[in-house]
């Protein structure tokens, strides 16, 4: 059975980041959309948009294309985006999938959910940027986000990243009411994902918020590049 996937990226990425996975899904007969979100286009001004604008853009895409039976997937920061969009799109959704993604809690932004060293990094980057944006330092990317790739590949992908509007990290999204939503929800958890440290700040707490058991997914936080075939297979099985 074929369906439609809408794949939402994490911070610093455009829709291009999903291409290896999207090609696998398309080869299996599925329709796949991978939008680049407002403020994250190459050369975009990061200042005029809010997290609400980003959520609105996903809702508008699905409605404009009149998509049905959609599997809506959010990666990392994209968990905020799909959580905001899902209640407005519930009648069009087949499933909601969080892949190593943040799951909103009442009154808590992504900034509130990350360790102090990330908070300090975000604060320093935003203050120095001149436009309230956060760039991803290569050393952090290399060690925590994409350690399962060669340095050449790490540097190529890192060169494509764009600054993330800081307000996307500090604004909040209402928590999901899963009873009201009426859409199946799943949580894919990267087996080698060290972008967040285990323990208090680890990824597993977000599956607990959804009341589901995490489903193992291959690779690191950037398995969309390093393990796209296996990640696509995991999305098809979940």
mmCIF file of C-alpha atoms in Angstrom:
data_model
loop_
_atom_site.group_PDB
_atom_site.id
_atom_site.type_symbol
_atom_site.label_atom_id
_atom_site.label_comp_id
_atom_site.label_asym_id
_atom_site.label_seq_id
_atom_site.Cartn_x
_atom_site.Cartn_y
_atom_site.Cartn_z
ATOM 1 C CA UNK A 1 0.000 0.000 0.000
ATOM 2 C CA UNK A 2 1.413 3.368 -0.986
ATOM 3 C CA UNK A 3 0.820 6.666 0.745
ATOM 4 C CA UNK A 4 2.111 10.188 1.206
ATOM 5 C CA UNK A 5 4.968 11.313 3.407
ATOM 6 C CA UNK A 6 5.649 14.887 4.489
ATOM 7 C CA UNK A 7 9.139 15.020 5.989
ATOM 8 C CA UNK A 8 10.042 17.938 8.269
ATOM 9 C CA UNK A 9 13.690 18.670 8.963
ATOM 10 C CA UNK A 10 15.459 19.604 12.140
ATOM 11 C CA UNK A 11 17.259 22.878 12.828
ATOM 12 C CA UNK A 12 19.784 24.284 10.345
ATOM 13 C CA UNK A 13 18.520 22.033 7.511
ATOM 14 C CA UNK A 14 16.444 22.542 4.387
ATOM 15 C CA UNK A 15 14.257 20.017 2.662
ATOM 16 C CA UNK A 16 17.334 18.882 0.719
ATOM 17 C CA UNK A 17 18.470 16.968 3.816
ATOM 18 C CA UNK A 18 15.711 14.402 3.295
ATOM 19 C CA UNK A 19 16.564 13.678 -0.340
ATOM 20 C CA UNK A 20 18.384 10.343 0.191
ATOM 21 C CA UNK A 21 15.474 9.039 2.308
ATOM 22 C CA UNK A 22 12.849 10.554 0.020
ATOM 23 C CA UNK A 23 14.334 8.780 -2.999
ATOM 24 C CA UNK A 24 14.067 5.446 -1.186
ATOM 25 C CA UNK A 25 10.439 6.099 -0.289
ATOM 26 C CA UNK A 26 9.616 7.235 -3.816
ATOM 27 C CA UNK A 27 11.206 4.111 -5.270
ATOM 28 C CA UNK A 28 8.707 2.141 -3.161
ATOM 29 C CA UNK A 29 5.848 4.064 -4.797
ATOM 30 C CA UNK A 30 5.148 6.724 -2.181
ATOM 31 C CA UNK A 31 4.600 10.413 -2.714
ATOM 32 C CA UNK A 32 7.093 12.427 -0.664
ATOM 33 C CA UNK A 33 7.223 16.160 0.079
ATOM 34 C CA UNK A 34 10.253 17.692 1.805
ATOM 35 C CA UNK A 35 9.594 21.405 2.364
ATOM 36 C CA UNK A 36 12.275 23.892 3.282
ATOM 37 C CA UNK A 37 10.710 25.860 6.105
ATOM 38 C CA UNK A 38 10.458 29.660 6.363
ATOM 39 C CA UNK A 39 13.708 31.307 7.408
ATOM 40 C CA UNK A 40 15.785 28.264 6.493
ATOM 41 C CA UNK A 41 16.211 28.847 2.772
ATOM 42 C CA UNK A 42 19.775 29.525 1.644
ATOM 43 C CA UNK A 43 20.457 33.215 2.263
ATOM 44 C CA UNK A 44 17.116 33.815 3.995
ATOM 45 C CA UNK A 45 16.677 36.608 6.515
ATOM 46 C CA UNK A 46 16.106 34.749 9.824
ATOM 47 C CA UNK A 47 14.478 37.681 11.628
ATOM 48 C CA UNK A 48 10.875 38.073 10.377
ATOM 49 C CA UNK A 49 9.426 34.648 11.158
ATOM 50 C CA UNK A 50 7.983 32.986 14.229
ATOM 51 C CA UNK A 51 7.536 29.334 15.091
ATOM 52 C CA UNK A 52 3.831 29.859 14.394
ATOM 53 C CA UNK A 53 4.746 30.933 10.849
ATOM 54 C CA UNK A 54 6.639 27.678 10.387
ATOM 55 C CA UNK A 55 3.714 25.593 11.629
ATOM 56 C CA UNK A 56 1.353 27.563 9.392
ATOM 57 C CA UNK A 57 3.568 26.842 6.370
ATOM 58 C CA UNK A 58 3.256 23.079 6.886
ATOM 59 C CA UNK A 59 -0.512 23.260 7.350
ATOM 60 C CA UNK A 60 -0.839 25.415 4.236
ATOM 61 C CA UNK A 61 1.308 22.996 2.197
ATOM 62 C CA UNK A 62 -0.796 19.970 3.118
ATOM 63 C CA UNK A 63 -4.061 21.819 2.503
ATOM 64 C CA UNK A 64 -2.905 23.447 -0.732
ATOM 65 C CA UNK A 65 -1.814 20.093 -2.152
ATOM 66 C CA UNK A 66 -4.982 18.494 -0.752
ATOM 67 C CA UNK A 67 -2.916 15.694 0.755
ATOM 68 C CA UNK A 68 -4.674 12.747 2.409
ATOM 69 C CA UNK A 69 -3.503 9.695 4.336
ATOM 70 C CA UNK A 70 -0.325 11.572 5.256
ATOM 71 C CA UNK A 71 2.483 10.238 7.393
ATOM 72 C CA UNK A 72 3.878 13.426 8.935
ATOM 73 C CA UNK A 73 7.462 12.976 10.134
ATOM 74 C CA UNK A 74 9.447 15.420 12.245
ATOM 75 C CA UNK A 75 13.150 15.224 13.020
ATOM 76 C CA UNK A 76 14.764 16.847 16.061
ATOM 77 C CA UNK A 77 13.504 20.480 16.316
ATOM 78 C CA UNK A 78 10.931 19.464 13.671
ATOM 79 C CA UNK A 79 9.041 17.738 16.482
ATOM 80 C CA UNK A 80 7.770 21.164 17.513
ATOM 81 C CA UNK A 81 6.608 21.835 13.978
ATOM 82 C CA UNK A 82 4.657 18.611 13.516
ATOM 83 C CA UNK A 83 3.164 18.845 17.014
ATOM 84 C CA UNK A 84 1.872 22.309 16.161
ATOM 85 C CA UNK A 85 0.520 21.245 12.771
ATOM 86 C CA UNK A 86 -1.007 17.879 13.691
ATOM 87 C CA UNK A 87 -4.188 19.065 15.467
ATOM 88 C CA UNK A 88 -5.068 21.240 12.467
ATOM 89 C CA UNK A 89 -4.384 18.410 10.004
ATOM 90 C CA UNK A 90 -5.704 15.443 11.970
ATOM 91 C CA UNK A 91 -8.370 14.504 9.410
ATOM 92 C CA UNK A 92 -5.660 14.270 6.751
ATOM 93 C CA UNK A 93 -3.121 12.266 8.751
ATOM 94 C CA UNK A 94 -2.442 8.549 8.734
ATOM 95 C CA UNK A 95 0.309 8.717 11.335
ATOM 96 C CA UNK A 96 2.515 11.151 13.223
ATOM 97 C CA UNK A 97 6.162 10.086 13.545
ATOM 98 C CA UNK A 98 8.815 11.732 15.711
ATOM 99 C CA UNK A 99 12.371 10.699 14.743
ATOM 100 C CA UNK A 100 14.855 11.578 17.491
ATOM 101 C CA UNK A 101 12.658 14.604 17.940
ATOM 102 C CA UNK A 102 11.569 16.963 20.675
ATOM 103 C CA UNK A 103 8.016 16.518 21.927
ATOM 104 C CA UNK A 104 6.521 19.721 23.378
ATOM 105 C CA UNK A 105 5.558 20.013 27.030
ATOM 106 C CA UNK A 106 3.411 22.789 28.454
ATOM 107 C CA UNK A 107 5.275 26.102 28.429
ATOM 108 C CA UNK A 108 8.627 24.565 27.502
ATOM 109 C CA UNK A 109 10.611 25.576 24.445
ATOM 110 C CA UNK A 110 13.450 23.627 22.859
ATOM 111 C CA UNK A 111 15.829 25.952 24.704
ATOM 112 C CA UNK A 112 14.350 24.697 27.982
ATOM 113 C CA UNK A 113 14.895 21.068 26.952
ATOM 114 C CA UNK A 114 18.613 21.129 26.075
ATOM 115 C CA UNK A 115 21.628 20.930 28.409
ATOM 116 C CA UNK A 116 23.248 24.119 29.746
ATOM 117 C CA UNK A 117 26.194 23.844 27.343
ATOM 118 C CA UNK A 118 23.803 24.036 24.382
ATOM 119 C CA UNK A 119 21.935 26.932 25.975
ATOM 120 C CA UNK A 120 25.224 28.807 26.371
ATOM 121 C CA UNK A 121 26.153 28.028 22.765
ATOM 122 C CA UNK A 122 22.796 29.270 21.481
ATOM 123 C CA UNK A 123 22.972 32.446 23.585
ATOM 124 C CA UNK A 124 26.486 33.271 22.459
ATOM 125 C CA UNK A 125 25.785 32.603 18.792
ATOM 126 C CA UNK A 126 22.552 34.607 18.790
ATOM 127 C CA UNK A 127 24.149 37.589 20.519
ATOM 128 C CA UNK A 128 27.136 37.625 18.173
ATOM 129 C CA UNK A 129 25.158 37.059 14.975
ATOM 130 C CA UNK A 130 23.621 40.485 14.559
ATOM 131 C CA UNK A 131 20.339 38.887 13.440
ATOM 132 C CA UNK A 132 19.400 36.655 16.394
ATOM 133 C CA UNK A 133 20.440 33.438 14.665
ATOM 134 C CA UNK A 134 22.401 30.384 15.745
ATOM 135 C CA UNK A 135 25.039 28.750 13.558
ATOM 136 C CA UNK A 136 26.153 25.170 14.133
ATOM 137 C CA UNK A 137 29.897 24.992 14.948
ATOM 138 C CA UNK A 138 31.639 22.287 12.957
ATOM 139 C CA UNK A 139 33.219 20.684 16.017
ATOM 140 C CA UNK A 140 29.811 20.175 17.656
ATOM 141 C CA UNK A 141 28.343 18.851 14.414
ATOM 142 C CA UNK A 142 31.235 16.444 13.948
ATOM 143 C CA UNK A 143 31.233 15.006 17.454
ATOM 144 C CA UNK A 144 27.554 14.963 18.378
ATOM 145 C CA UNK A 145 25.426 15.057 15.248
ATOM 146 C CA UNK A 146 27.238 13.125 12.528
ATOM 147 C CA UNK A 147 30.042 11.072 14.107
ATOM 148 C CA UNK A 148 29.335 8.079 11.853
ATOM 149 C CA UNK A 149 30.607 9.780 8.689
ATOM 150 C CA UNK A 150 34.055 10.583 7.339
ATOM 151 C CA UNK A 151 35.382 14.089 7.939
ATOM 152 C CA UNK A 152 35.047 14.883 4.231
ATOM 153 C CA UNK A 153 31.333 14.038 4.313
ATOM 154 C CA UNK A 154 30.863 15.851 7.604
ATOM 155 C CA UNK A 155 32.384 19.012 6.147
ATOM 156 C CA UNK A 156 30.336 18.873 2.943
ATOM 157 C CA UNK A 157 27.036 18.493 4.798
ATOM 158 C CA UNK A 158 28.015 21.066 7.405
ATOM 159 C CA UNK A 159 28.758 23.574 4.635
ATOM 160 C CA UNK A 160 25.116 23.305 3.510
ATOM 161 C CA UNK A 161 23.626 24.147 6.906
ATOM 162 C CA UNK A 162 22.095 27.572 7.438
ATOM 163 C CA UNK A 163 21.780 29.646 10.637
ATOM 164 C CA UNK A 164 18.708 28.799 12.714
ATOM 165 C CA UNK A 165 16.489 31.666 13.902
ATOM 166 C CA UNK A 166 16.931 31.784 17.674
ATOM 167 C CA UNK A 167 13.219 32.458 18.172
ATOM 168 C CA UNK A 168 12.492 28.972 16.826
ATOM 169 C CA UNK A 169 14.307 27.644 19.884
ATOM 170 C CA UNK A 170 12.676 29.929 22.462
ATOM 171 C CA UNK A 171 9.020 29.939 21.361
ATOM 172 C CA UNK A 172 6.651 27.221 22.509
ATOM 173 C CA UNK A 173 4.046 24.905 21.007
ATOM 174 C CA UNK A 174 1.035 23.528 22.860
ATOM 175 C CA UNK A 175 1.441 19.897 23.934
ATOM 176 C CA UNK A 176 -0.403 17.251 21.956
ATOM 177 C CA UNK A 177 -3.645 15.936 23.361
ATOM 178 C CA UNK A 178 -3.400 12.441 21.915
ATOM 179 C CA UNK A 179 -6.913 11.441 22.987
ATOM 180 C CA UNK A 180 -8.383 14.361 21.081
ATOM 181 C CA UNK A 181 -5.981 14.075 18.158
ATOM 182 C CA UNK A 182 -7.134 10.593 17.218
ATOM 183 C CA UNK A 183 -4.058 9.875 15.085
ATOM 184 C CA UNK A 184 -1.554 7.043 15.718
ATOM 185 C CA UNK A 185 1.779 8.344 17.006
ATOM 186 C CA UNK A 186 5.187 6.682 16.923
ATOM 187 C CA UNK A 187 8.665 7.584 18.131
ATOM 188 C CA UNK A 188 11.787 6.478 16.255
ATOM 189 C CA UNK A 189 14.934 6.720 18.361
ATOM 190 C CA UNK A 190 18.381 6.670 16.753
ATOM 191 C CA UNK A 191 20.417 3.820 18.162
ATOM 192 C CA UNK A 192 23.664 5.817 17.981
ATOM 193 C CA UNK A 193 22.224 9.296 18.463
ATOM 194 C CA UNK A 194 24.417 11.306 20.852
ATOM 195 C CA UNK A 195 23.208 14.781 19.837
ATOM 196 C CA UNK A 196 21.640 14.856 23.306
ATOM 197 C CA UNK A 197 23.482 13.149 26.169
ATOM 198 C CA UNK A 198 21.827 10.150 27.825
ATOM 199 C CA UNK A 199 20.143 10.660 31.166
ATOM 200 C CA UNK A 200 18.259 13.771 32.216
ATOM 201 C CA UNK A 201 18.495 15.383 28.791
ATOM 202 C CA UNK A 202 18.313 12.232 26.659
ATOM 203 C CA UNK A 203 15.921 11.514 23.797
ATOM 204 C CA UNK A 204 14.048 8.701 25.551
ATOM 205 C CA UNK A 205 12.034 11.124 27.736
ATOM 206 C CA UNK A 206 10.179 12.328 24.664
ATOM 207 C CA UNK A 207 8.748 8.907 23.818
ATOM 208 C CA UNK A 208 7.571 8.747 27.429
ATOM 209 C CA UNK A 209 5.684 12.022 26.917
ATOM 210 C CA UNK A 210 3.813 10.404 24.065
ATOM 211 C CA UNK A 211 3.106 7.297 26.114
ATOM 212 C CA UNK A 212 4.733 5.031 23.507
ATOM 213 C CA UNK A 213 7.744 2.751 23.471
ATOM 214 C CA UNK A 214 10.564 4.082 21.283
ATOM 215 C CA UNK A 215 11.244 2.116 18.117
ATOM 216 C CA UNK A 216 14.955 1.687 17.303
ATOM 217 C CA UNK A 217 16.161 3.539 14.217
ATOM 218 C CA UNK A 218 19.581 3.145 12.589
ATOM 219 C CA UNK A 219 22.568 5.405 13.003
ATOM 220 C CA UNK A 220 23.319 8.822 14.374
ATOM 221 C CA UNK A 221 21.277 12.010 14.548
ATOM 222 C CA UNK A 222 22.001 12.491 10.845
ATOM 223 C CA UNK A 223 21.096 8.997 9.632
ATOM 224 C CA UNK A 224 19.164 10.708 6.819
ATOM 225 C CA UNK A 225 22.623 11.060 5.235
ATOM 226 C CA UNK A 226 24.546 8.134 6.672
ATOM 227 C CA UNK A 227 21.874 5.386 6.766
ATOM 228 C CA UNK A 228 19.096 6.537 4.397
ATOM 229 C CA UNK A 229 18.082 3.083 3.169
ATOM 230 C CA UNK A 230 17.645 1.716 6.672
ATOM 231 C CA UNK A 231 15.911 4.883 7.877
ATOM 232 C CA UNK A 232 13.437 4.695 4.994
ATOM 233 C CA UNK A 233 12.787 1.043 5.830
ATOM 234 C CA UNK A 234 12.139 1.990 9.467
ATOM 235 C CA UNK A 235 9.630 4.658 8.375
ATOM 236 C CA UNK A 236 7.838 2.135 6.202
ATOM 237 C CA UNK A 237 7.624 -0.464 8.959
ATOM 238 C CA UNK A 238 6.562 1.747 11.827
#
